[in-house]
Coordinates of C-alpha atoms in Angstrom, one line a residue:
X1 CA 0.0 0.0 0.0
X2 CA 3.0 2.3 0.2
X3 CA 2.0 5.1 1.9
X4 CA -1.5 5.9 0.0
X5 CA -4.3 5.4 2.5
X6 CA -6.6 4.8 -0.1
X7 CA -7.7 5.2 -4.0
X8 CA -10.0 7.5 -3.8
X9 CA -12.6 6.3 -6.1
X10 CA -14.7 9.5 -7.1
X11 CA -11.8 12.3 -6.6
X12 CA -9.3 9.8 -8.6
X13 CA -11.9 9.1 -11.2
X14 CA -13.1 12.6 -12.0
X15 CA -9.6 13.8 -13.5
X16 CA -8.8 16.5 -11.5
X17 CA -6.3 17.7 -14.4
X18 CA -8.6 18.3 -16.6
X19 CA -10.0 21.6 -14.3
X20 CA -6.8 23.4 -14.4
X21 CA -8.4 25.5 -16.7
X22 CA -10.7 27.3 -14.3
X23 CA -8.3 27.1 -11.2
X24 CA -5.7 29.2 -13.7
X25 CA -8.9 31.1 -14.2
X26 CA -9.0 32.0 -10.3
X27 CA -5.2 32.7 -10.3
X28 CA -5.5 35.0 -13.0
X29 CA -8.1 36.9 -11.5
X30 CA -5.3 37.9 -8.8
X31 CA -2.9 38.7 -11.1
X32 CA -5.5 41.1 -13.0
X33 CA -6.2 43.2 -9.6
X34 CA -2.5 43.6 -9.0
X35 CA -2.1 44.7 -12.7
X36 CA -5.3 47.2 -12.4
X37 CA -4.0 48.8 -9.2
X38 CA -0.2 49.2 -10.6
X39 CA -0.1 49.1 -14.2
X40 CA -1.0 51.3 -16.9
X41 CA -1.0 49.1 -19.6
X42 CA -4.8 48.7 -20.4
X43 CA -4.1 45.8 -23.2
X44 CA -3.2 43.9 -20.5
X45 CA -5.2 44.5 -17.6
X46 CA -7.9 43.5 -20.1
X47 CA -6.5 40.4 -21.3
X48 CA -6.0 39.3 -17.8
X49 CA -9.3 39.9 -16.5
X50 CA -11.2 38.6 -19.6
X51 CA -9.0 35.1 -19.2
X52 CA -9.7 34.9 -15.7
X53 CA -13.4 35.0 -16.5
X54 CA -13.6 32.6 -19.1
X55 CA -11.5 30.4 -16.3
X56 CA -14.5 31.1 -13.3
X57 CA -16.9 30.2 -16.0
X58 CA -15.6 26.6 -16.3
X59 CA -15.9 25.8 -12.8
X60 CA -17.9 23.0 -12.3
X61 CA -21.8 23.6 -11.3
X62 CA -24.7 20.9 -11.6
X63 CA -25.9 21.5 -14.8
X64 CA -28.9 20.4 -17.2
X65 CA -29.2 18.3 -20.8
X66 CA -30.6 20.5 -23.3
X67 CA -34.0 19.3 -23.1
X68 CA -34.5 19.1 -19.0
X69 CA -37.4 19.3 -17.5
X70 CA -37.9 21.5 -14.3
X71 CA -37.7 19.4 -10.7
X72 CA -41.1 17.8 -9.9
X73 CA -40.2 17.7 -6.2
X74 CA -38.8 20.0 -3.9
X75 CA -36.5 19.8 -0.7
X76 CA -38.3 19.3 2.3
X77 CA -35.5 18.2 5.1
X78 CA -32.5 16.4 5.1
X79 CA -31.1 15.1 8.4
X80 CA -28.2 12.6 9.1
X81 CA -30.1 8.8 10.1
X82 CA -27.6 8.3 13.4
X83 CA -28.7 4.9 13.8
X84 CA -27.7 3.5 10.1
X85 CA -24.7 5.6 10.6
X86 CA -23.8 4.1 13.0
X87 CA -24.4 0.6 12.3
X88 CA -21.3 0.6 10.1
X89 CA -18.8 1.6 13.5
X90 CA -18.9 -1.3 16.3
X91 CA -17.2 -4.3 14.0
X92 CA -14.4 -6.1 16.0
X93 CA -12.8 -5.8 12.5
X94 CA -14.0 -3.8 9.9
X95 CA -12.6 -0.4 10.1
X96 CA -13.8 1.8 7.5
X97 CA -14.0 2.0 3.9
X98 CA -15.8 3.8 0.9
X99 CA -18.0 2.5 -1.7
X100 CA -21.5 1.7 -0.3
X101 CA -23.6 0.4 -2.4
X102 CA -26.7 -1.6 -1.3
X103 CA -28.8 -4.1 -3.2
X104 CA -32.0 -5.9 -1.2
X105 CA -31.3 -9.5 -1.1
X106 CA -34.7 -10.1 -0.1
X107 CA -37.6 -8.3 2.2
X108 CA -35.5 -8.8 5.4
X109 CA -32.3 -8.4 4.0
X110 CA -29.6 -5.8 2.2
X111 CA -26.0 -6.9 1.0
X112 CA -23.9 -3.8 1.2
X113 CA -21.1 -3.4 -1.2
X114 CA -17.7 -1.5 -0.6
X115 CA -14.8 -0.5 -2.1
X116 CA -11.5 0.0 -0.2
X117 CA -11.2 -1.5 2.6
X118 CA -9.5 -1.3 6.3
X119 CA -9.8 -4.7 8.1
X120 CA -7.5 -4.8 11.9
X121 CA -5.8 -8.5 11.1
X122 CA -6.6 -9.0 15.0
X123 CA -10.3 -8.6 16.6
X124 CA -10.7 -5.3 19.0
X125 CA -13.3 -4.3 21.3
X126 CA -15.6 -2.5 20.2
X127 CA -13.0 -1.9 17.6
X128 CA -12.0 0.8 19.5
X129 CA -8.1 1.1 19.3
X130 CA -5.4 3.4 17.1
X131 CA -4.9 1.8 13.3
X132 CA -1.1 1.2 12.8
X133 CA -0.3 -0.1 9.4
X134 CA 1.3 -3.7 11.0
X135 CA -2.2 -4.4 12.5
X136 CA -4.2 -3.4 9.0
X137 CA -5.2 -5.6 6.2
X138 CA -6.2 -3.2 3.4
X139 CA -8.1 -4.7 1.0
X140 CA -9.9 -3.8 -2.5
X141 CA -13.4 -4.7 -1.6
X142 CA -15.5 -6.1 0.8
X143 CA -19.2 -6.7 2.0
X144 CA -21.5 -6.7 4.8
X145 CA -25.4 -8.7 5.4
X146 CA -27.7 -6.0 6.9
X147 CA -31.1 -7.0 8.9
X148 CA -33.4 -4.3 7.5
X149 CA -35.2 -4.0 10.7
X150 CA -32.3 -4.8 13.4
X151 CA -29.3 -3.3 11.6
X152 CA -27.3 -5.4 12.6
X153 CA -23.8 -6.2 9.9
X154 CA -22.3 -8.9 9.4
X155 CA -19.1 -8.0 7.2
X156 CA -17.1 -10.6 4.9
X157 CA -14.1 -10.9 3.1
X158 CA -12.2 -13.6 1.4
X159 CA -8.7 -14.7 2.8
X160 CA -5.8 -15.7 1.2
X161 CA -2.6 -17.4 3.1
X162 CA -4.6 -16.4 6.7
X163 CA -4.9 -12.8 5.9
X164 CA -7.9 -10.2 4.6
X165 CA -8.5 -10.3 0.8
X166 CA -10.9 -9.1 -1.5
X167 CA -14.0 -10.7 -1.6
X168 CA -14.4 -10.3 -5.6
X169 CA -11.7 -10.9 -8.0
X170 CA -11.6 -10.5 -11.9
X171 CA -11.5 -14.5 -13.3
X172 CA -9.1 -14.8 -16.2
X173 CA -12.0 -15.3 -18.2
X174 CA -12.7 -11.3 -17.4
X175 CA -9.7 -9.8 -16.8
X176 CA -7.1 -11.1 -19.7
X177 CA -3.5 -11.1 -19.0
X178 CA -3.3 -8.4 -16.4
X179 CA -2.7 -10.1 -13.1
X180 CA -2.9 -7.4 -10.8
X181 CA -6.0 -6.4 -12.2
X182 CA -8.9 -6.2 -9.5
X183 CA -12.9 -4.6 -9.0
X184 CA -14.1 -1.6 -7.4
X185 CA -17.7 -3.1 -6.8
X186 CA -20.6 -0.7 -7.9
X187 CA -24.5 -1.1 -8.4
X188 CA -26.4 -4.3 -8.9
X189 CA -29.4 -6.0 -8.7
X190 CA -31.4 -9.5 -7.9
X191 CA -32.9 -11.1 -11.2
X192 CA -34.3 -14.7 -11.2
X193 CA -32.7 -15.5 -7.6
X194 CA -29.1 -14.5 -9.1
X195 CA -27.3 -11.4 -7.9
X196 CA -25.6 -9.2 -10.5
X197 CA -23.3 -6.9 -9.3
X198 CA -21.3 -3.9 -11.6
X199 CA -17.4 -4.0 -10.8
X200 CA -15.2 -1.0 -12.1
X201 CA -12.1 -3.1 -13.7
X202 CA -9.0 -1.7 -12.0
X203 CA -5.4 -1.5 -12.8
X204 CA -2.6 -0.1 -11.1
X205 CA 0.5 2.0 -12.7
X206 CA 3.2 4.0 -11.6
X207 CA 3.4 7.7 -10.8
X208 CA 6.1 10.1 -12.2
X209 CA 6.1 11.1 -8.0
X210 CA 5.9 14.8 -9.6
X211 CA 2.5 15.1 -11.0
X212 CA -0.1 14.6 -8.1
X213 CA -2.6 14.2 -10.8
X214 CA -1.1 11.6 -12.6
X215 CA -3.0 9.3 -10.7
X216 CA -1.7 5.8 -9.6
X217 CA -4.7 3.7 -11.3
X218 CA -6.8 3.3 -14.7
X219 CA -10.4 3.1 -14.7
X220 CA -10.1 0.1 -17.8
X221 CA -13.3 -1.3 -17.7
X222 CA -16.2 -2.5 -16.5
X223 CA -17.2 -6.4 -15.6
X224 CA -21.2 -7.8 -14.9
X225 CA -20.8 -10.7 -12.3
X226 CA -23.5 -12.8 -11.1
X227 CA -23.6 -14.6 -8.3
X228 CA -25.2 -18.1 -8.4
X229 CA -25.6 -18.7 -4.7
X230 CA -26.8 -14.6 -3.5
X231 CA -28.5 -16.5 -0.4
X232 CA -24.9 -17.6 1.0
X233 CA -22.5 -16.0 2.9
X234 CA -20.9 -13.3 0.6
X235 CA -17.4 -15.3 1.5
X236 CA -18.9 -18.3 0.4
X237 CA -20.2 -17.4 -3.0
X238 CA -19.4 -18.5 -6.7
X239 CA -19.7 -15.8 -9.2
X240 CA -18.8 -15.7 -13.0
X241 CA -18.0 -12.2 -14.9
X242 CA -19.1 -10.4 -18.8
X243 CA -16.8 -8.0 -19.7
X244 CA -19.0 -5.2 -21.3
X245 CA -16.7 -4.6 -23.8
X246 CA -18.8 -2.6 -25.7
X247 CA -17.4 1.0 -26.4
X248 CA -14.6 0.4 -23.6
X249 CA -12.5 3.3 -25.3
X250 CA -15.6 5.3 -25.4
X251 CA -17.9 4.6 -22.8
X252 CA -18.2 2.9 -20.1
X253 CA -21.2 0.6 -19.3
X254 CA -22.9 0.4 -15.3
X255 CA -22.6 3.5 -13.3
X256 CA -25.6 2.7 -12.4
X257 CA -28.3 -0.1 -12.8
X258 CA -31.8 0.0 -13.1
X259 CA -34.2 -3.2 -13.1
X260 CA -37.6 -2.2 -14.6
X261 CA -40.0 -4.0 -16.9
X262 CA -38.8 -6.3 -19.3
X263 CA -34.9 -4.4 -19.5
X264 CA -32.5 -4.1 -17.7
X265 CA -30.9 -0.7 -17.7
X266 CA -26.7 0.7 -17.5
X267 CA -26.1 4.1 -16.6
X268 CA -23.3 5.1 -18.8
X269 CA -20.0 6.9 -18.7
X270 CA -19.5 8.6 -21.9
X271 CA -15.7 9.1 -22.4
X272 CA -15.6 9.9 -25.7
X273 CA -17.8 13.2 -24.7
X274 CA -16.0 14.5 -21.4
X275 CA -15.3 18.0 -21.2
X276 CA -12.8 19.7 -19.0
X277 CA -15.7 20.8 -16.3
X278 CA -17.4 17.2 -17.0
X279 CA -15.7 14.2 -17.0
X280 CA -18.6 11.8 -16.8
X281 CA -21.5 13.0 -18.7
X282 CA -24.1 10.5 -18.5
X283 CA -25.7 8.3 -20.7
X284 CA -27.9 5.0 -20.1
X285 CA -28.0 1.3 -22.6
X286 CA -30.1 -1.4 -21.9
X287 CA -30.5 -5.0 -22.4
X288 CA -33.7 -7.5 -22.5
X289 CA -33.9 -9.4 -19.1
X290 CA -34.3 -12.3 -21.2
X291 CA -31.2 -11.8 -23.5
X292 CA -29.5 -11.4 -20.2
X293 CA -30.6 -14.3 -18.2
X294 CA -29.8 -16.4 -21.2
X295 CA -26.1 -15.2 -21.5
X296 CA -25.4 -11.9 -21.9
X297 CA -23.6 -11.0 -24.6
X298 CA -22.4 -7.4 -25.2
X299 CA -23.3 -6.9 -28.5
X300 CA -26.9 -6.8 -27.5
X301 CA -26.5 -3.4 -25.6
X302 CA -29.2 -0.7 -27.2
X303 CA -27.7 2.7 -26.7
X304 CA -30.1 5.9 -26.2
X305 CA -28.9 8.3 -29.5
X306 CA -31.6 11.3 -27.9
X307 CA -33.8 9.8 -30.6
X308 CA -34.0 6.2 -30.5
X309 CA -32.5 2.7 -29.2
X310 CA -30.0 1.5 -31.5
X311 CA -26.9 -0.5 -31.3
X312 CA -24.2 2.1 -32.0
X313 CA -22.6 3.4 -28.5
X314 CA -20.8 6.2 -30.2
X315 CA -24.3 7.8 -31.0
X316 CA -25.1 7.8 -27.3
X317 CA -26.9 10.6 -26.2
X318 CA -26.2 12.8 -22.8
X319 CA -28.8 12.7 -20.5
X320 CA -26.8 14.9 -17.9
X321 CA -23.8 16.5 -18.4
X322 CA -22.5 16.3 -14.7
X323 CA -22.6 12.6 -14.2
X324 CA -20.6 10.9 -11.3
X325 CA -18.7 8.0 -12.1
X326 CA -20.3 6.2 -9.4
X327 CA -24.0 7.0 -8.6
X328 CA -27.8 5.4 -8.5
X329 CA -31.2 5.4 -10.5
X330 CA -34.3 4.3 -8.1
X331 CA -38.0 4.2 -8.2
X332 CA -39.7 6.9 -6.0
X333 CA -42.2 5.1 -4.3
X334 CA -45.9 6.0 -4.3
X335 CA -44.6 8.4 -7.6
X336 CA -44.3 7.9 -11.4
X337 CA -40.9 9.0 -11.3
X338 CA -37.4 7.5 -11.3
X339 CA -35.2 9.6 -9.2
X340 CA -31.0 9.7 -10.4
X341 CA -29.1 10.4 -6.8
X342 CA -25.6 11.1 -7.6
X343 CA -22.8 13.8 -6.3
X344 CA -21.4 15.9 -9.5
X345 CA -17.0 15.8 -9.9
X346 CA -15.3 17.9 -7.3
X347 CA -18.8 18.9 -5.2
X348 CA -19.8 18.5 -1.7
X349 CA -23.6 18.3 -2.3
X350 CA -25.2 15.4 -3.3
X351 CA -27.8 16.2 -6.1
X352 CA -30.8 14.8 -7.4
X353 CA -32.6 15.0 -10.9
X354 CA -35.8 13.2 -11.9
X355 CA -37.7 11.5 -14.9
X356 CA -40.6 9.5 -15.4
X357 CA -38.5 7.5 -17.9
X358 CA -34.9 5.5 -17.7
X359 CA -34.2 7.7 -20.8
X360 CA -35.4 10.8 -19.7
X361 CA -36.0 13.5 -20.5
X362 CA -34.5 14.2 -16.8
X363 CA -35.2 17.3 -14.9
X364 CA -32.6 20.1 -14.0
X365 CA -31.3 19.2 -10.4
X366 CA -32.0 20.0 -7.3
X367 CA -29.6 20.5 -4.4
X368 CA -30.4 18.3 -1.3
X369 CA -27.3 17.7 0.9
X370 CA -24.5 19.4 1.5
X371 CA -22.0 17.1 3.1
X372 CA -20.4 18.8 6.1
X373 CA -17.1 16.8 6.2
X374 CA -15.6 18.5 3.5
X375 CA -15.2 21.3 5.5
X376 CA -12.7 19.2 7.8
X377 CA -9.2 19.9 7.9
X378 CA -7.1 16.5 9.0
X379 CA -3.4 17.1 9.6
X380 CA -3.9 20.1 7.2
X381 CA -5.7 18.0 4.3
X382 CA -9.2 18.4 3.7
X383 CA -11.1 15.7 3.5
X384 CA -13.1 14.3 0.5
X385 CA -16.7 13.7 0.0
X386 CA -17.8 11.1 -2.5
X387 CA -19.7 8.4 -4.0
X388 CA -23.6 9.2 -3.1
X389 CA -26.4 6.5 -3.8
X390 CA -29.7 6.0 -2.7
X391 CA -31.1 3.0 -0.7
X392 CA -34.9 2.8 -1.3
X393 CA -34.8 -0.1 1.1
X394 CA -34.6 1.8 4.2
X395 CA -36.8 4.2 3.2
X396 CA -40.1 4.6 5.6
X397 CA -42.1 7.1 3.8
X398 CA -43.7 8.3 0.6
X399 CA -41.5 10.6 -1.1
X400 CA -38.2 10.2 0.9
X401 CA -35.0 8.7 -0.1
X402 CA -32.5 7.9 1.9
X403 CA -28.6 8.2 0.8
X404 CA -25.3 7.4 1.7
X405 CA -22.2 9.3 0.7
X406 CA -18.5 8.4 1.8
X407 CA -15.9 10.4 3.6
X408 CA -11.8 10.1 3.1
X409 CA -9.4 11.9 5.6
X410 CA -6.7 11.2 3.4
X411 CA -3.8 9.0 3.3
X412 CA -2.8 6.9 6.3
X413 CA -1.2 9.6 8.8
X414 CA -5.1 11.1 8.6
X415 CA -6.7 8.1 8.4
X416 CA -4.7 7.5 12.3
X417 CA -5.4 10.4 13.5
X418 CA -9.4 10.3 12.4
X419 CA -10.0 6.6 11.4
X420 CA -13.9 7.7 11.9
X421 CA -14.3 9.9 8.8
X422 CA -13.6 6.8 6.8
X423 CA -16.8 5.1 6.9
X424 CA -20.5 5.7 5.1
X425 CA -23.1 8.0 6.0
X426 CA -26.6 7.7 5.8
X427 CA -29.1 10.9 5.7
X428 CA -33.1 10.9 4.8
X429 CA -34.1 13.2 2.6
X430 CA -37.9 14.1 2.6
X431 CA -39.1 15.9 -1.1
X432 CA -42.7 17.2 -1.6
X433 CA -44.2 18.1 -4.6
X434 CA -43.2 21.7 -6.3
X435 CA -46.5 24.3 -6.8
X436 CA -47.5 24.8 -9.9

């Protein structure tokens, strides 16, 4: 692990290079005061200023497709749920990690779904003691059984030679020739007592050590598993992987899922359409539940063109321009409308955008959280805010959602000095209908 605490999987994923542009934008602006107070060269106090505003304008805000609608639903209230926050602290074992995706195994049940991982090697009380980097396992993914009426976890991980290891693994069959290759587990769903879960296909590289941009992972693609046996311990279960190869230089295929009707829909990533204040504009494909219960093949993806369903990816339409490269499409119960929770590249608030279709059109967003650890300074860092998702599951009334984000102090020295910040946090939000 070196001395990275983690990968963060939002932050790393958005390309923070790419926003240079508007933060030379800010500089300039500095620069263009100090000319204006002590230059006379008015060629260049212009040029300076008009730069720095075209730089401002490309800092990233939520923004809406060409043909949203207006929100449906207003904000009502948005409070943090203590009690599913908390369920995720008291493990002997599990100490923290980022991710957080839920899927409802059945009525009583959720399986959540995380990313990277802190396990202690050794079982603490209460799992109350200061992480040390002998006495950590750290570990690509993970998973925890939730009682939907208890709360009560029950985590799991794989092991390999006695020690913590990822509880989902690319097969050769998925993952090719590279070795060292492993998943970053996203969204999923239960279909015909099999549980299908989207994995983000990971591969490590080296930094230059001079650019802290130049990340130390690729995003390379993206892999459907399904689990045969979803009733078993997650430890326990046999699982075989697609690659959605489709477009994989283009696009890629399962921010998101969405089970509804006879299809099955993927939230896209469209690559081949980022801009320098977006780098996940979002798109959606399908597939028939049939075609995918029979063997999915990739070739059978449909692609929404704006227009139509058709089979070319690079005709793939954007729904939203400020796509997250992790982030969830749900039904709103008791309401004809889907509801897409996600937070956009670089934000603190988690957002939320509605249609009555997977397609769309898809409303302009709303703002419903904003997440109040980003304003935490650890050791001097400040700490991230990622990776929001809804969890209709949990939810106990008509028109509310309830959503989890994640929180990352940093690298290890932070992660000692406030292990806390590195686990998921739940918060309700209640909506009501806007006036017309």
């Amino acid at each position: 692990m070196k001395n990275k605490l983690l990968s963060l999987s939002e932050i790393a994923l958005v390309g923070i290079a790419q926003y240079r542009i508007a933060l030379a934008g800010i500089v300039l602006v500095g620069i263009a005061l100090v000319g204006i107070a002590q230059s006379r060269i008015v060629l260049v106090r212009i040029s300076l200023v008009w730069i720095a505003l075209v730089g401002l304008a490309l800092i990233p805000n939520p923004v809406q497709a060409e043909n949203a609608i207006s929100a449906p639903f207003n904000l009502v209230a948005a409070s943090e749920d203590l009690e599913l926050s908390n369920a995720f602290h008291p493990d002997a074992r599990f100490a923290g990690a980022d991710g957080a995706c839920s899927i409802p195994l059945d009525e009583k049940s959720t399986v959540w779904l995380f990313g990277d991982t802190f396990v202690r090697k050794y079982a603490s009380p209460k799992g109350q003691h200061i992480p040390t980097k002998e006495g950590m396992a750290f570990i690509n993914n993970s998973a925890a059984v939730q009682n939907i009426d208890s709360k009560t976890m029950m985590y799991s991980w794989r092991k390999n030679a006695g020690e913590p290891a990822a509880l989902l693994i690319p097969v050769p069959a998925s993952s090719g020739s590279n070795s060292a290759a492993y998943y970053w587990p996203g969204d999923g769903f239960v279909l015909d007592e099999k549980l299908f879960i989207l994995n983000k296909v990971i591969v490590p590289k080296k930094s230059d050590g001079k650019n802290p941009n130049n990340l130390n992972f690729d995003w390379v693609a993206d892999d459907l598993s399904c689990v045969r046996n979803a009733g078993a311990e997650p430890s326990q279960w046999k699982y075989s992987s697609t690659r959605l190869q489709a477009g994989s230089t283009q696009i890629h295929i399962g921010t998101a899922s969405l089970l509804k009707d006879d299809y099955v829909y993927f939230y896209t990533s469209i690559k081949s359409k980022v801009t320098p204040t977006h780098p996940h504009p979002t798109g959606v494909a399908r597939v028939p539940v049939k075609v995918l219960l029979e063997g999915l093949r990739p070739e059978k993806f449909e692609f929404w063109n704006g227009d139509a369903w058709g089979h070319d990816y690079s005709k793939s339409a954007i729904l939203f321009a400020d796509g997250a490269s992790e982030m969830t499409v749900t039904e709103l119960d008791g309401e004809p409308y889907l509801v897409a929770t996600y937070m956009p590249p670089l934000s603190s608030q988690i957002c939320m955008r509605f249609s009555k279709r997977p397609e769309g059109p898809w409303s302009e967003p709303i703002k419903v959280f904003e997440c109040p650890e980003a304003r935490i300074k650890v050791l001097g860092r400040p700490c991230s805010v990622y990776s929001a998702k809804a969890h209709p599951e949990f939810a106990k009334a008509k028109d509310e959602v309830v959503v989890s984000y994640c929180s990352n102090p940093g690298d290890f020295a932070q992660f000692q000095a406030r292990p806390d910040l590195y686990y998921p946090h739940i918060v309700r939000i209640r909506l009501d209908h806007v006036s017309r």
